[in-house]
Amino acid sequence: MTEDDRTKPQATSTDMTGIDGDSPLPGGPPTDAPEVGEAAEEEVREEEQIQFGAEAGLQTGGTTGQITAATGGDVPLHQASLWGDAWKQLRKKPLFIIAALFLVLFTVMSVAPGLFTSQDPRFCNLSFSVDRPSGSHWFGYDIQGCDYFTRVVYGTRVSLLIGLLVVGFDVVIAIILGSIAGYYGGFLDALVGRFADIWFAIPTTLGGIVFLNLLGQRGLWQVSLVLVVLAWPTLMRLMRASVVSGKEADYVMAARALGAGDWRILRLHILPNGIAPVIVYATITVGIIISAEAALSFLGVGLQLPAISWGLMISDAQSRILTSPHLLFFPAIFLSTLVLSFILLGDALRDALDPRLR
Amino acid sequence: MDVTTDDPKAAEGQHLLQVEDLHVEFRTQYGTVNAVNGISYSLDERETLAILGESGSGKSVSAQAIMGIIDSPPGFITKGALRFRGTDLLGLDESERRSYRGQKIAMIFQDALTALNPVYSVGFQIGEMFRVHRGASRSEAKKKAIELMDRVRIPAAKERVGEYPHQFSGGMRQRVMIAMALSLDPDILIADEPTTALDVTVQAQIMELLSELQGETGMGLILITHDLAVVADVADRVAVMYAGKIVETGSVFEVYENAAHPYTEGLMSSIPRIDQKGRELNPIRGAPPSLMRIPPGCPFHPRCPYARDVCRVDLPPLYEVSASRRSACHFFEEVLANVEGGLTGGR
Amino acid sequence: MADEGNGRPAPERDVILKVENLVKHFPLTQGIVFKKHVGAVKAVEGVSFDLYRGETLGLVGESGCGKSTVAKLLLRLEEATSGSAIYDGKDIFKLPRKELRALRRNIQIVFQDPYASLNPRMTVGDIVAEPWEIHQGRMGKAERRSRVQDLLARVGLDPDHVNRYPHQFSGGQRQRIGIARALALNPDIIICDEPVSALDVSVQAQVVNLLNALQSDFNLSYIFIAHDLAVVRHISDRVAVMYLGKIMEVGNQDQIYDRPTHPYTQALLSAVPVPDPAVRGERKRMVLTGDVPSPANPPSGCVFRTRCWKAQEKCAEEVPALENRGFDHPSACHFAEIERVVPV
Ligand SMILES: Nc1ncnc2c1ncn2[C@@H]1O[C@H](COP(=O)(O)OP(=O)(O)OP(=O)(O)O)[C@@H](O)[C@H]1O
Ligand SMILES: Nc1ncnc2c1ncn2[C@@H]1O[C@H](COP(=O)(O)OP(=O)(O)OP(=O)(O)O)[C@@H](O)[C@H]1O
Ligand code: SF4
Ligand code: SF4
Ligand SMILES: [Mg+2]
Ligand SMILES: [Mg+2]
C-alpha cells in the first residue's frame, strides 16, 4: 500500500451515513461516538477500510481458496465476480493465450479461407498428383493433384462448423432439459435422467456408425444430427447437477419467499450462477466432437466426397502413408491443433472458474 | 515487547511453551496476508490460556504455527521463536519436529467430521496413534482405543469402537478427536474452537470434559475461541487478538472486570448476556480489516472511539498495565478509567 | 390451546398469526425410479403458537429441532403435512397460488448466511428492488433508484453503493442488504432465521440493534430463530423452546429465563455460559447426557424422556401436552416445576 492510497479519501465518503457504522443509524441507540468533526473523519477512515476490503476481495477471489476454507470469515475475501476474476486469471496463462490465438486463426480460416490461399480447392490438375511439398506449394498436392494447403485450409470450415453446431444444440438441450429435471425434480427428473442414460450408454463412434448407416445420406446436417443426439447427456447432467445445487441456495429461497415465479428464478438466480461448469465442458466437447467427426469420416460413415473435410483427407491418405506421408501429416496436424486448442481452452476455463478456487 | 527481559521464567526456559514475537505471512499471488504480526505469550502446566478474537484475526494460524502444520508455501513463519520447555521448535528439522507433534503438542479442530476419515472406524483411527508412534499391535491398539474412548466418556465404548464417524453425533465425534489428541499424553493441547459447531448443551459437556482431563493430566490448554462467555467460564488467562496481534492479555478476572484495550471493551459492551435483560448493546462500528491491508498505526484506529491522531501513525507497543497484564493501546489508562467496559458484576 | 395465558404480554394485543398443530414430515425414500417410503423425518410435530402484532417471538432449541422448518412452512417454501396458520383471517396453507403472492408481501424472511443469501451476480440495487419488480412490475429507473437508496439508508448502508455487488460488502453489511430486501414490501411479519449467528461478535450487535430499531419504526412482528439464548433474551418479548419438533415451553422473557418449569429449558439455560468469570463455579449446571434422538424415530410419550433426569414411567406412556400446570405459563412436562438456573 502506498502512502497515497492511505491518505486519499474516497469520493463517496463525505456522506455521513457511513457504510457500516451504527452511530449514524436513525433511531438506533446512541453510541459513544466522538464529536461531530472527528466522527466525520472517522467515517472517512472507515470507508477507506471497506474499500481496501473490497479490493482485496476482488484480488484474492481467484486462486486462494484456502483463505476462505481456512477462515470461513475473512469478510471480503469470500467471493468475487466469477467471470471478471476468471478473465484476470486467464489473461496470465500462456496456454490459454496460445489456445485462444489458434482458435482465432482457425475461425478466420473457416470464415475467409480466401485470405490464406488464392487457389480454388476444387481446381485440380492430375499431373501434380501426390507431389511433395515445395516452396510454392507448402503442403504439396493430393491424389487428384489439388493444392493440398488450399484443401486443408478449406477443411477447417467443416470441422469447426460441425463442432460448434453440435455443441451449440447440445447446450440448448442441456439447459432446457437439465433445468426442468433439476428444478422440478421428481417424475420429470427420473424421466429425463433415464432417457439420457439410454443415449449415454451408446459409445459415440459405434453409435455414429450405426445411425449414419441407417440414415443413408450423410451430409453436414446428418452427421451433426447424429452427434447432437449422442453427445447431449453429459452436458444435460452437468446442467441438472448445477440447478439442483443452485436451487438450494438461500438467495433462491429468498426469491421464492418474495413470490418470484419459476421462470424468473431460473433465469435470474439459478442459470447465471450454475452455467459455468456447462460452459467449461461444452468447450472441451467442441474438441471431442471435431475429432469424432473426423473419425467417422475416416471410417467412411461420415461426410462423403466431394465434401472437403480433414477426416476424409486422412482417410484417403491412409493407403499411401509410406509413399506420401504429407497427405496424412498436414490434415492430422491441423486437426490435432484445433482439438487441442479447444481442450486447453476448456481446461483453462475450468481452472479459472473452479468454485473451490473461487 | 522483549519478553525475555521482564520474565525471569522465560529466560530460564521454564515455561511449558513460550511464543516470542511470532510472525506468519501468506504470500498469495495477489499480495501478502499478514496473518500473525508479532505475538508473544507463554503457557504453563495446568494453565488454560484463551486466545480470543474474531474471525480472521489469526488465531488458527498462530496455533498451526505452533503445531508446525502451516501450508508452506504460501505460509511462512518469517520471524519469532517457539520454545517448548526451552527448546526452540523452529530450529528443529522436520523429523525432530514430527516427534513433538502429537506426542508433546496435540490439537483438536472445530469441525470434527471433516477431521476424521470417513472410511476407517473410529477405533482404528484412535488406535493408529499407538501403532504409528508406539509400534503397538492391532489388538493392543484396539484395547487402547477402547480405554481412551472410555476416558473421554463415550458410552458403550466396547461396542462402538468399530463404528464409523458418520454414525457418531457431532459431540461424540469431538470426543473422538479429543481421544486421538490425548492418546500420546501430550503436554499441551491446543483446542481450536472445539465447540463452535456444537449446541450449547453439547458445548457444556465438551468443555467440562476438557477441564476434567486437564485436571487429570496437568497439561497446558490453549483454547481458541470467539466466545467471550466460554472464556469467562474456563480460562485462567486470556489473550485478545485483533488483526494478527495480541491487543490485550491478562488474567481473565482482571480483563473481564475492566478492559484495558478499547477493542476488548467494545467486544464486552456489544455482547448480550443471558443473565441480563434489556441491557443496551453498544456495538463496535465498522468491520475487522482485511489482513492484506492492515491500517497503519494502531490497526484498531478506524473503529476505535478513543482514537487520536497519534493512533493513525504510531503502532502502540504492548504497554505494561500491571505485572501480569499488557495492553496495546496508547491510552490504556483512559480505557481503564472507563469502568463501564467490564463484564464482572455489571448486573 | 396455546391461547390461554401463554405469557402474552397484554391480553388486548391482537394476534397477527395463529399457528395451530403444525406438522411436517419429510418422507424417507429409497430407490430412484420407484420410490419406496421407508419412514419419515418428523421435523415438526404439532407446533402451536400465537404471534402478536409488534412483538418478537424467539424460537430456540438445539440443531435439528425443526426451527428452520417452521420458518419455511410459514413462508410456504415447504408444504405443511397438516395444521393451520391463520393470518389475516385466512389459513396460509390453504391459500391458492394467486393469493399466495399477496401473502409474500406480508411475511418475509432474513436468512442466517449473509454470504449465501444474496445472489452474487446481482447488484445491491437489483437485489433490493427485486421485490417491487415481482409485485409491482417494472418501475422507472429514477423512482426505483431513489426507493432503493431510501431503504439502504434506512438499514445503515451508504445509498451510493447501489451499484456494488454483494462480495464488496462485509458480512454485517450483507445482512443489512438482506434486511432491506425483506423490508421492501412493507411486511407485517419478518421471520429471522438465525440472522446474526454467522456474524462476527463485534458486528452482531449492530444488526441486533438495527432489527430493534426497525421493529418500532415499522411496527413489525418478528419470529426470531436462534440458538444463542443470550441474543434471544435480548431481543425477544416471548420465547418458545423447541425440542424434536415440539414446543416444550413458551412464555415471556422473564417466565422462560427466570422461572423455567420444563427440564429441557432448564438444562438448556444452565448450559449457556455467562461472560463473567466472577460467577464461575457458582452456577447450577444440569449437564445433559446422551444425544438428541433421531427425529425419524422419536421416543414415545415425552420426547425428552431419554435425556431427562426426572423421567418416570408416566413420561414414556403419556405425551405431556403444552398446557398450564399451575404456573404462569404453559409447559409440556408432567412434572413441571420452577427451577432457577440463570443467575440474577
Ligand atoms: N492457507 C492460507 N493461504 C492464505 N491465507 C491464509 C491461509 N490460511 C489462513 N490465511 C489467512 O490468515 C488469516 C488468519 O486466519 P485464521 O485462520 O488464523 O483466522 P482465525 O482467527 O482462526 O479466524 P476464524 O475464527 O474464522 O477461524 C486469514 O485472514 C486468512 O486470510
Ligand atoms: N428437505 C428435507 N428433507 C428431509 N429432512 C429434512 C429436510 N429439511 C430438514 N430436514 C430434517 O428436519 C429436521 C429439522 O430441521 P431444521 O432445519 O428445521 O432444524 P433447525 O432447528 O433449523 O436446526 P439448525 O439449528 O441446525 O438450523 C432435521 O432433522 C433435518 O434433518
Ligand atoms: S492506540 Fe489509539 S486507536 Fe489504538 S486502541 Fe488505543 S486509542 Fe484506540
Ligand atoms: S414429561 Fe417426564 S420426561 Fe418429559 S420433561 Fe417432564 S419429567 Fe422429563
Ligand atoms: Mg480459526
Ligand atoms: Mg436452521
XYZ file of C-alpha atoms and ligand atoms in Angstrom, chain A residues 70-71, chain B residues 59-61 110 192-193 224, ligand 5:
10
model
C -9.268 -21.686 6.482
C -11.079 -18.775 7.976
C -5.972 -17.344 15.957
C -5.910 -20.554 13.966
C -2.790 -19.603 12.057
C -13.595 -27.080 15.054
C -9.234 -24.565 18.020
C -12.858 -23.598 18.505
C -9.034 -20.698 20.743
Mg -9.864 -20.313 13.080
